[in-house]
CSV table of C-alpha atoms in Angstrom, one decimal:
chain,number,residue,atom,x,y,z
I,1,UNK,CA,-177.2,-25.7,97.9
I,2,UNK,CA,-177.6,-28.7,95.7
I,3,UNK,CA,-180.3,-28.7,93.1
I,4,UNK,CA,-183.0,-31.2,93.3
I,5,UNK,CA,-182.6,-34.2,91.0
I,6,UNK,CA,-185.5,-33.3,88.9
I,7,UNK,CA,-186.0,-33.2,85.1
I,8,UNK,CA,-184.4,-30.0,83.8
I,9,UNK,CA,-182.6,-29.2,87.0
I,10,UNK,CA,-179.7,-31.8,86.6
I,11,UNK,CA,-176.2,-30.4,86.1
I,12,UNK,CA,-174.8,-30.6,82.5
I,13,UNK,CA,-171.2,-31.7,82.5
I,14,UNK,CA,-170.5,-30.4,78.9
I,15,UNK,CA,-170.9,-26.8,80.1
I,16,UNK,CA,-167.4,-26.9,81.4
I,17,UNK,CA,-165.6,-27.3,78.1
I,18,UNK,CA,-164.2,-24.3,76.3
I,19,UNK,CA,-164.4,-25.2,72.6
I,20,UNK,CA,-167.8,-25.7,71.0
I,21,UNK,CA,-166.8,-25.7,67.3
I,22,UNK,CA,-167.8,-28.5,64.9
I,23,UNK,CA,-164.8,-30.6,63.9
I,24,UNK,CA,-164.0,-30.4,60.2
I,25,UNK,CA,-163.5,-33.7,58.3
I,26,UNK,CA,-163.8,-32.5,54.7
I,27,UNK,CA,-161.1,-30.8,52.6
I,28,UNK,CA,-159.9,-30.6,49.0
I,29,UNK,CA,-157.2,-33.0,47.8
I,30,UNK,CA,-155.9,-32.5,44.2
I,31,UNK,CA,-158.9,-30.3,43.5
I,32,UNK,CA,-161.4,-32.9,44.5
I,33,UNK,CA,-163.5,-32.6,47.8
I,34,UNK,CA,-163.1,-35.7,49.9
I,35,UNK,CA,-163.0,-37.0,53.5
I,36,UNK,CA,-159.7,-36.1,55.3
I,37,UNK,CA,-160.9,-36.5,58.9
I,38,UNK,CA,-159.9,-39.3,61.3
I,39,UNK,CA,-158.8,-42.8,60.5
I,40,UNK,CA,-161.0,-44.7,62.9
I,41,UNK,CA,-164.6,-44.0,63.6
I,42,UNK,CA,-165.7,-43.5,67.2
I,43,UNK,CA,-168.7,-44.8,69.0
I,44,UNK,CA,-171.8,-44.5,66.9
I,45,UNK,CA,-169.7,-44.0,63.7
I,46,UNK,CA,-168.5,-40.5,64.8
I,47,UNK,CA,-165.0,-39.5,63.7
I,48,UNK,CA,-162.5,-38.9,66.5
I,49,UNK,CA,-161.1,-35.4,66.6
I,50,UNK,CA,-157.3,-35.0,66.2
I,51,UNK,CA,-156.7,-38.2,64.2
I,52,UNK,CA,-155.8,-37.9,60.5
I,53,UNK,CA,-156.3,-40.7,58.0
I,54,UNK,CA,-153.9,-41.7,55.2
I,55,UNK,CA,-154.8,-40.5,51.8
I,56,UNK,CA,-156.7,-43.0,49.9
I,57,UNK,CA,-155.4,-41.7,46.6
I,58,UNK,CA,-152.0,-40.5,45.4
I,59,UNK,CA,-151.2,-37.1,46.7
I,60,UNK,CA,-149.0,-34.9,44.4
I,61,UNK,CA,-147.1,-31.8,45.6
I,62,UNK,CA,-149.0,-28.5,45.2
I,63,UNK,CA,-147.7,-25.5,43.3
I,64,UNK,CA,-146.1,-27.5,40.5
I,65,UNK,CA,-147.7,-28.0,37.2
I,66,UNK,CA,-151.4,-27.6,36.6
I,67,UNK,CA,-153.9,-26.9,39.3
I,68,UNK,CA,-156.5,-29.2,37.7
I,69,UNK,CA,-157.6,-32.4,39.4
I,70,UNK,CA,-155.4,-35.5,38.9
I,71,UNK,CA,-158.0,-37.2,36.7
I,72,UNK,CA,-157.8,-34.2,34.4
I,73,UNK,CA,-154.1,-33.3,34.6
I,74,UNK,CA,-152.9,-36.9,34.2
I,75,UNK,CA,-155.5,-38.1,31.7
I,76,UNK,CA,-154.1,-41.0,29.5
I,77,UNK,CA,-150.8,-40.9,31.3
I,78,UNK,CA,-149.4,-44.1,32.9
I,79,UNK,CA,-146.1,-45.3,34.5
I,80,UNK,CA,-144.6,-48.4,33.0
I,81,UNK,CA,-142.6,-50.8,35.1
I,82,UNK,CA,-140.9,-54.0,33.9
I,83,UNK,CA,-141.3,-56.9,36.3
I,84,UNK,CA,-141.3,-60.7,36.6
I,85,UNK,CA,-142.7,-63.4,38.8
I,86,UNK,CA,-141.8,-67.0,39.5
I,87,UNK,CA,-144.4,-69.6,38.9
I,88,UNK,CA,-144.1,-73.1,40.2
I,89,UNK,CA,-144.5,-76.1,37.9
I,90,UNK,CA,-145.4,-79.1,40.2
I,91,UNK,CA,-145.9,-81.9,37.7
I,92,UNK,CA,-143.2,-81.6,35.1
I,93,UNK,CA,-140.1,-83.5,34.3
I,94,UNK,CA,-137.9,-80.9,32.7
I,95,UNK,CA,-138.8,-77.9,34.9
I,96,UNK,CA,-139.8,-77.1,38.5
I,97,UNK,CA,-140.5,-73.4,38.0
I,98,UNK,CA,-140.6,-70.8,35.2
I,99,UNK,CA,-139.8,-67.1,35.1
I,100,UNK,CA,-142.5,-65.0,33.4
I,101,UNK,CA,-141.8,-61.4,32.4
I,102,UNK,CA,-144.6,-58.8,32.4
I,103,UNK,CA,-145.3,-55.1,32.4
I,104,UNK,CA,-147.0,-53.2,35.3
I,105,UNK,CA,-148.9,-50.1,34.2
I,106,UNK,CA,-149.9,-47.5,36.9
I,107,UNK,CA,-152.4,-45.0,35.7
I,108,UNK,CA,-151.9,-41.6,37.3
I,109,UNK,CA,-155.5,-40.3,36.9
I,110,UNK,CA,-157.2,-42.8,39.2
I,111,UNK,CA,-154.4,-45.0,40.8
I,112,UNK,CA,-155.5,-48.1,38.8
I,113,UNK,CA,-153.1,-50.9,38.0
I,114,UNK,CA,-152.9,-53.2,35.0
I,115,UNK,CA,-150.5,-56.2,34.6
I,116,UNK,CA,-149.8,-57.4,31.0
I,117,UNK,CA,-147.6,-60.2,30.0
I,118,UNK,CA,-146.2,-60.1,26.4
I,119,UNK,CA,-147.5,-63.0,24.3
I,120,UNK,CA,-144.9,-65.5,23.0
I,121,UNK,CA,-145.8,-67.7,20.1
I,122,UNK,CA,-146.4,-71.4,20.9
I,123,UNK,CA,-145.9,-70.8,24.7
I,124,UNK,CA,-148.7,-73.1,25.7
I,125,UNK,CA,-149.8,-70.9,28.6
I,126,UNK,CA,-152.5,-68.2,28.8
I,127,UNK,CA,-150.8,-64.8,28.3
I,128,UNK,CA,-151.9,-61.2,27.7
I,129,UNK,CA,-153.7,-59.3,30.4
I,130,UNK,CA,-153.0,-61.0,33.7
I,131,UNK,CA,-154.7,-58.4,35.9
I,132,UNK,CA,-157.3,-56.1,34.4
I,133,UNK,CA,-157.2,-52.4,35.1
I,134,UNK,CA,-158.6,-51.5,38.5
I,135,UNK,CA,-157.5,-50.5,42.0
I,136,UNK,CA,-155.6,-53.3,43.7
I,137,UNK,CA,-155.7,-53.6,47.6
I,138,UNK,CA,-152.6,-54.0,49.6
I,139,UNK,CA,-151.8,-57.5,51.0
I,140,UNK,CA,-153.3,-58.4,54.5
I,141,UNK,CA,-153.5,-57.0,57.1
I,142,UNK,CA,-153.6,-53.7,55.2
I,143,UNK,CA,-156.2,-55.0,52.7
I,144,UNK,CA,-158.5,-52.0,53.5
I,145,UNK,CA,-156.1,-49.7,51.6
I,146,UNK,CA,-155.0,-49.6,48.0
I,147,UNK,CA,-151.8,-49.2,46.1
I,148,UNK,CA,-150.7,-45.7,45.2
I,149,UNK,CA,-147.7,-44.0,43.7
I,150,UNK,CA,-145.7,-44.2,47.0
I,151,UNK,CA,-145.6,-48.0,46.8
I,152,UNK,CA,-143.7,-48.2,43.6
I,153,UNK,CA,-139.9,-48.3,43.3
I,154,UNK,CA,-137.3,-50.4,41.5
I,155,UNK,CA,-135.6,-53.6,42.7
I,156,UNK,CA,-138.5,-54.3,45.1
I,157,UNK,CA,-141.2,-56.9,45.5
I,158,UNK,CA,-145.0,-56.2,45.2
I,159,UNK,CA,-147.7,-58.7,46.2
I,160,UNK,CA,-150.7,-58.4,43.8
I,161,UNK,CA,-153.4,-60.9,44.7
I,162,UNK,CA,-151.0,-63.4,46.4
I,163,UNK,CA,-148.6,-63.3,43.5
I,164,UNK,CA,-145.2,-61.7,44.2
I,165,UNK,CA,-143.9,-59.5,41.4
I,166,UNK,CA,-140.3,-58.2,41.4
I,167,UNK,CA,-139.9,-54.8,39.7
I,168,UNK,CA,-136.7,-54.7,37.7
I,169,UNK,CA,-136.7,-51.4,35.7
I,170,UNK,CA,-138.9,-48.7,34.2
I,171,UNK,CA,-139.0,-46.4,31.1
I,172,UNK,CA,-137.6,-42.9,30.9
I,173,UNK,CA,-141.0,-41.1,31.5
I,174,UNK,CA,-141.5,-43.1,34.7
I,175,UNK,CA,-138.0,-42.4,35.9
I,176,UNK,CA,-138.3,-38.6,35.3
I,177,UNK,CA,-141.8,-38.4,36.9
I,178,UNK,CA,-140.8,-40.2,40.1
I,179,UNK,CA,-137.5,-38.2,40.3
I,180,UNK,CA,-139.5,-34.9,40.1
I,181,UNK,CA,-141.7,-36.2,43.0
I,182,UNK,CA,-138.6,-36.7,45.1
I,183,UNK,CA,-138.6,-40.5,45.0
I,184,UNK,CA,-135.1,-42.0,45.3
I,185,UNK,CA,-135.1,-44.8,42.8
I,186,UNK,CA,-133.2,-47.9,43.5
I,187,UNK,CA,-130.8,-49.4,40.9
I,188,UNK,CA,-132.4,-51.6,38.3
I,189,UNK,CA,-131.9,-55.3,38.5
I,190,UNK,CA,-131.8,-58.1,35.9
I,191,UNK,CA,-134.3,-60.9,35.3
I,192,UNK,CA,-133.0,-64.3,36.3
I,193,UNK,CA,-132.6,-66.9,33.6
I,194,UNK,CA,-135.4,-69.4,32.9
I,195,UNK,CA,-133.9,-72.9,33.3
I,196,UNK,CA,-136.3,-74.5,30.9
I,197,UNK,CA,-135.6,-71.9,28.2
I,198,UNK,CA,-131.9,-72.5,28.6
I,199,UNK,CA,-132.5,-76.2,28.3
I,200,UNK,CA,-134.3,-75.8,25.0
I,201,UNK,CA,-131.5,-73.6,23.6
I,202,UNK,CA,-128.9,-76.2,24.6
I,203,UNK,CA,-130.8,-79.0,23.0
I,204,UNK,CA,-131.4,-76.9,19.9
I,205,UNK,CA,-134.9,-78.3,19.7
I,206,UNK,CA,-135.8,-77.8,16.1
I,207,UNK,CA,-138.0,-80.1,14.0
I,208,UNK,CA,-136.2,-82.3,11.6
I,209,UNK,CA,-138.6,-81.5,8.8
I,210,UNK,CA,-140.0,-78.1,9.4
I,211,UNK,CA,-143.1,-76.8,7.6
I,212,UNK,CA,-142.2,-73.7,5.6
I,213,UNK,CA,-144.9,-71.6,4.0
I,214,UNK,CA,-144.3,-69.1,1.3
I,215,UNK,CA,-146.8,-66.3,1.7
I,216,UNK,CA,-147.2,-64.1,-1.3
I,217,UNK,CA,-150.4,-62.4,-0.2
I,218,UNK,CA,-148.7,-59.3,1.2
I,219,UNK,CA,-146.8,-58.7,-2.1
I,220,UNK,CA,-150.0,-59.1,-4.0
I,221,UNK,CA,-152.0,-56.7,-1.8
I,222,UNK,CA,-149.3,-54.1,-1.8
I,223,UNK,CA,-148.4,-54.2,-5.5
I,224,UNK,CA,-151.5,-55.4,-7.3
I,225,UNK,CA,-152.1,-53.6,-10.6
I,226,UNK,CA,-148.7,-52.1,-10.5
I,227,UNK,CA,-146.7,-52.8,-13.7
I,228,UNK,CA,-143.3,-51.6,-14.9
I,229,UNK,CA,-143.1,-50.9,-18.6
I,230,UNK,CA,-139.8,-51.0,-20.6
I,231,UNK,CA,-139.3,-50.2,-24.3
I,232,UNK,CA,-136.7,-52.5,-25.9
I,233,UNK,CA,-135.8,-54.1,-29.2
I,234,UNK,CA,-134.5,-57.4,-30.4
I,235,UNK,CA,-131.6,-57.2,-32.8
I,236,UNK,CA,-132.2,-60.0,-35.3
I,237,UNK,CA,-130.0,-58.6,-38.1
I,238,UNK,CA,-127.7,-61.6,-38.0
I,239,UNK,CA,-130.4,-64.0,-39.2
I,240,UNK,CA,-131.6,-64.2,-42.7
I,241,UNK,CA,-134.0,-61.4,-43.6
I,242,UNK,CA,-133.7,-60.2,-40.0
I,243,UNK,CA,-134.1,-56.7,-38.8
I,244,UNK,CA,-134.5,-55.0,-35.4
I,245,UNK,CA,-137.9,-55.7,-33.9
I,246,UNK,CA,-139.5,-53.3,-31.3
I,247,UNK,CA,-140.8,-54.9,-28.1
I,248,UNK,CA,-142.6,-53.8,-24.9
I,249,UNK,CA,-141.6,-55.6,-21.7
I,250,UNK,CA,-144.1,-55.6,-18.8
I,251,UNK,CA,-142.9,-56.5,-15.3
I,252,UNK,CA,-145.7,-57.2,-12.8
I,253,UNK,CA,-144.8,-56.3,-9.3
I,254,UNK,CA,-147.6,-58.5,-7.8
I,255,UNK,CA,-145.9,-61.8,-8.6
I,256,UNK,CA,-142.6,-61.0,-10.4
I,257,UNK,CA,-143.8,-62.2,-13.7
I,258,UNK,CA,-142.7,-60.9,-17.2
I,259,UNK,CA,-144.7,-60.4,-20.4
I,260,UNK,CA,-143.3,-59.2,-23.7
I,261,UNK,CA,-145.4,-57.8,-26.5
I,262,UNK,CA,-144.2,-57.0,-30.0
I,263,UNK,CA,-144.9,-53.7,-31.7
I,264,UNK,CA,-146.1,-54.4,-35.3
I,265,UNK,CA,-146.4,-51.4,-37.5
I,266,UNK,CA,-149.0,-51.3,-40.3
I,267,UNK,CA,-147.9,-52.8,-43.6
I,268,UNK,CA,-144.9,-54.4,-42.1
I,269,UNK,CA,-145.5,-57.7,-43.7
I,270,UNK,CA,-145.6,-59.6,-40.3
I,271,UNK,CA,-148.4,-61.5,-38.8
I,272,UNK,CA,-149.9,-59.9,-35.8
I,273,UNK,CA,-149.5,-62.1,-32.7
I,274,UNK,CA,-151.1,-61.4,-29.3
I,275,UNK,CA,-148.0,-61.9,-27.3
I,276,UNK,CA,-144.3,-62.4,-28.0
I,277,UNK,CA,-143.8,-64.0,-24.6
I,278,UNK,CA,-146.8,-64.9,-22.4
I,279,UNK,CA,-146.9,-63.8,-18.8
I,280,UNK,CA,-144.7,-66.1,-16.7
I,281,UNK,CA,-141.6,-66.2,-14.5
I,282,UNK,CA,-138.5,-65.8,-16.5
I,283,UNK,CA,-135.3,-67.5,-15.3
I,284,UNK,CA,-132.3,-65.2,-15.0
I,285,UNK,CA,-129.8,-67.9,-15.9
I,286,UNK,CA,-131.6,-70.6,-17.9
I,287,UNK,CA,-130.0,-74.0,-18.1
I,288,UNK,CA,-129.1,-75.6,-21.4
I,289,UNK,CA,-131.0,-78.8,-20.4
I,290,UNK,CA,-134.5,-78.7,-18.8
I,291,UNK,CA,-134.3,-80.2,-15.4
I,292,UNK,CA,-136.9,-82.0,-13.4
I,293,UNK,CA,-139.1,-80.1,-10.9
I,294,UNK,CA,-137.2,-79.6,-7.6
I,295,UNK,CA,-133.7,-79.8,-9.0
I,296,UNK,CA,-133.3,-76.1,-9.5
I,297,UNK,CA,-134.8,-75.2,-6.0
I,298,UNK,CA,-132.6,-74.0,-3.1
I,299,UNK,CA,-134.0,-76.8,-0.9
I,300,UNK,CA,-135.1,-80.3,-1.8
I,301,UNK,CA,-138.9,-80.7,-1.7
I,302,UNK,CA,-139.9,-84.0,-0.2
I,303,UNK,CA,-143.7,-83.8,-0.4
I,304,UNK,CA,-146.4,-81.3,-1.3
I,305,UNK,CA,-149.8,-81.4,0.3
I,306,UNK,CA,-152.8,-79.1,1.0
I,307,UNK,CA,-154.7,-78.7,4.2
I,308,UNK,CA,-157.9,-76.7,4.8
I,309,UNK,CA,-156.3,-75.2,7.9
I,310,UNK,CA,-152.8,-74.5,6.8
I,311,UNK,CA,-153.4,-74.1,3.1
I,312,UNK,CA,-150.9,-75.4,0.5
I,313,UNK,CA,-147.7,-76.5,2.2
I,314,UNK,CA,-144.7,-78.5,1.4
I,315,UNK,CA,-142.2,-80.5,3.4
I,316,UNK,CA,-138.5,-79.6,2.9
I,317,UNK,CA,-135.4,-81.7,3.6
I,318,UNK,CA,-133.7,-80.3,6.7
I,319,UNK,CA,-130.4,-81.8,5.7
I,320,UNK,CA,-130.5,-79.7,2.5
I,321,UNK,CA,-129.4,-82.5,0.2
I,322,UNK,CA,-128.7,-81.2,-3.3
I,323,UNK,CA,-129.1,-83.5,-6.3
I,324,UNK,CA,-125.8,-84.8,-7.6
I,325,UNK,CA,-124.8,-82.9,-10.7
I,326,UNK,CA,-123.9,-85.1,-13.6
I,327,UNK,CA,-120.2,-85.3,-14.5
I,328,UNK,CA,-119.1,-82.8,-17.0
I,329,UNK,CA,-117.5,-84.1,-20.2
I,330,UNK,CA,-114.5,-82.3,-21.6
I,331,UNK,CA,-113.8,-82.2,-25.3
I,332,UNK,CA,-110.2,-82.6,-26.4
I,333,UNK,CA,-109.4,-81.6,-29.9
I,334,UNK,CA,-106.6,-83.7,-31.5
I,335,UNK,CA,-104.2,-81.6,-33.4
């Protein structure tokens, strides 16, 4: 007999199912409680039973190493990969593209990635940190997921924010870590040559008159107030009324200068002088004739000037023209 269609008397179709348990969508991953239910939500935002989602963070094998969470066990540890990317140069005469080398750091504690390009002097392009440290999403259509440790390998391409990076090699720590995880690493590859850099090397682009600056500040800061003392004497017995004279030689490490003081004993009959040789640079092989400034230098000084930005500088002759030495006269004795 059918029940009347009245409130409270209608047949409940859910009474026919056998399992009435509440589906579990939460679990521990690497010691951290997180959602591990289904990948796609159902109607009304409910999670569909029987569908497992991919891990949003890197999953490391259990039973090996510490049981602490990844953000504790791998604190301040990062994988380092060497990579490069090709950048187009649209409006240039000598180059159409350039090869830029960089390092990709993958931090194990939170799956963050940082891309750093080593700085080269006078490159003319902004270098340093190209991508700051954060989690980077995968390229479309998987832009709802993020890069983890399973996406890294050698000799492969990675798209980071529409820029294609080619991973060439890695350091020893990264190789050992990935090998212990069971990752089969590819063979490392080489970085292609930059055509513009090769062009500059072929042309040997060097300035004809380079600016050279002699910086003595480091020597002064390292060896200031450091003096070497030597006790010596001057044998003047060959001269008239000559006798050995005691001297003290001071060698200043800050600027390579030499000072000589004479030791005068009381009642010696000699006038006391403050210094036997004032503090100055002493030539090792003095010339018989005093030469003009610049003739004894290794390079020919063309001009000397001072600038508030560069300090005191001088222009040298790139051809390294030495002054012509005067002809030597030979003396012949007639016998």
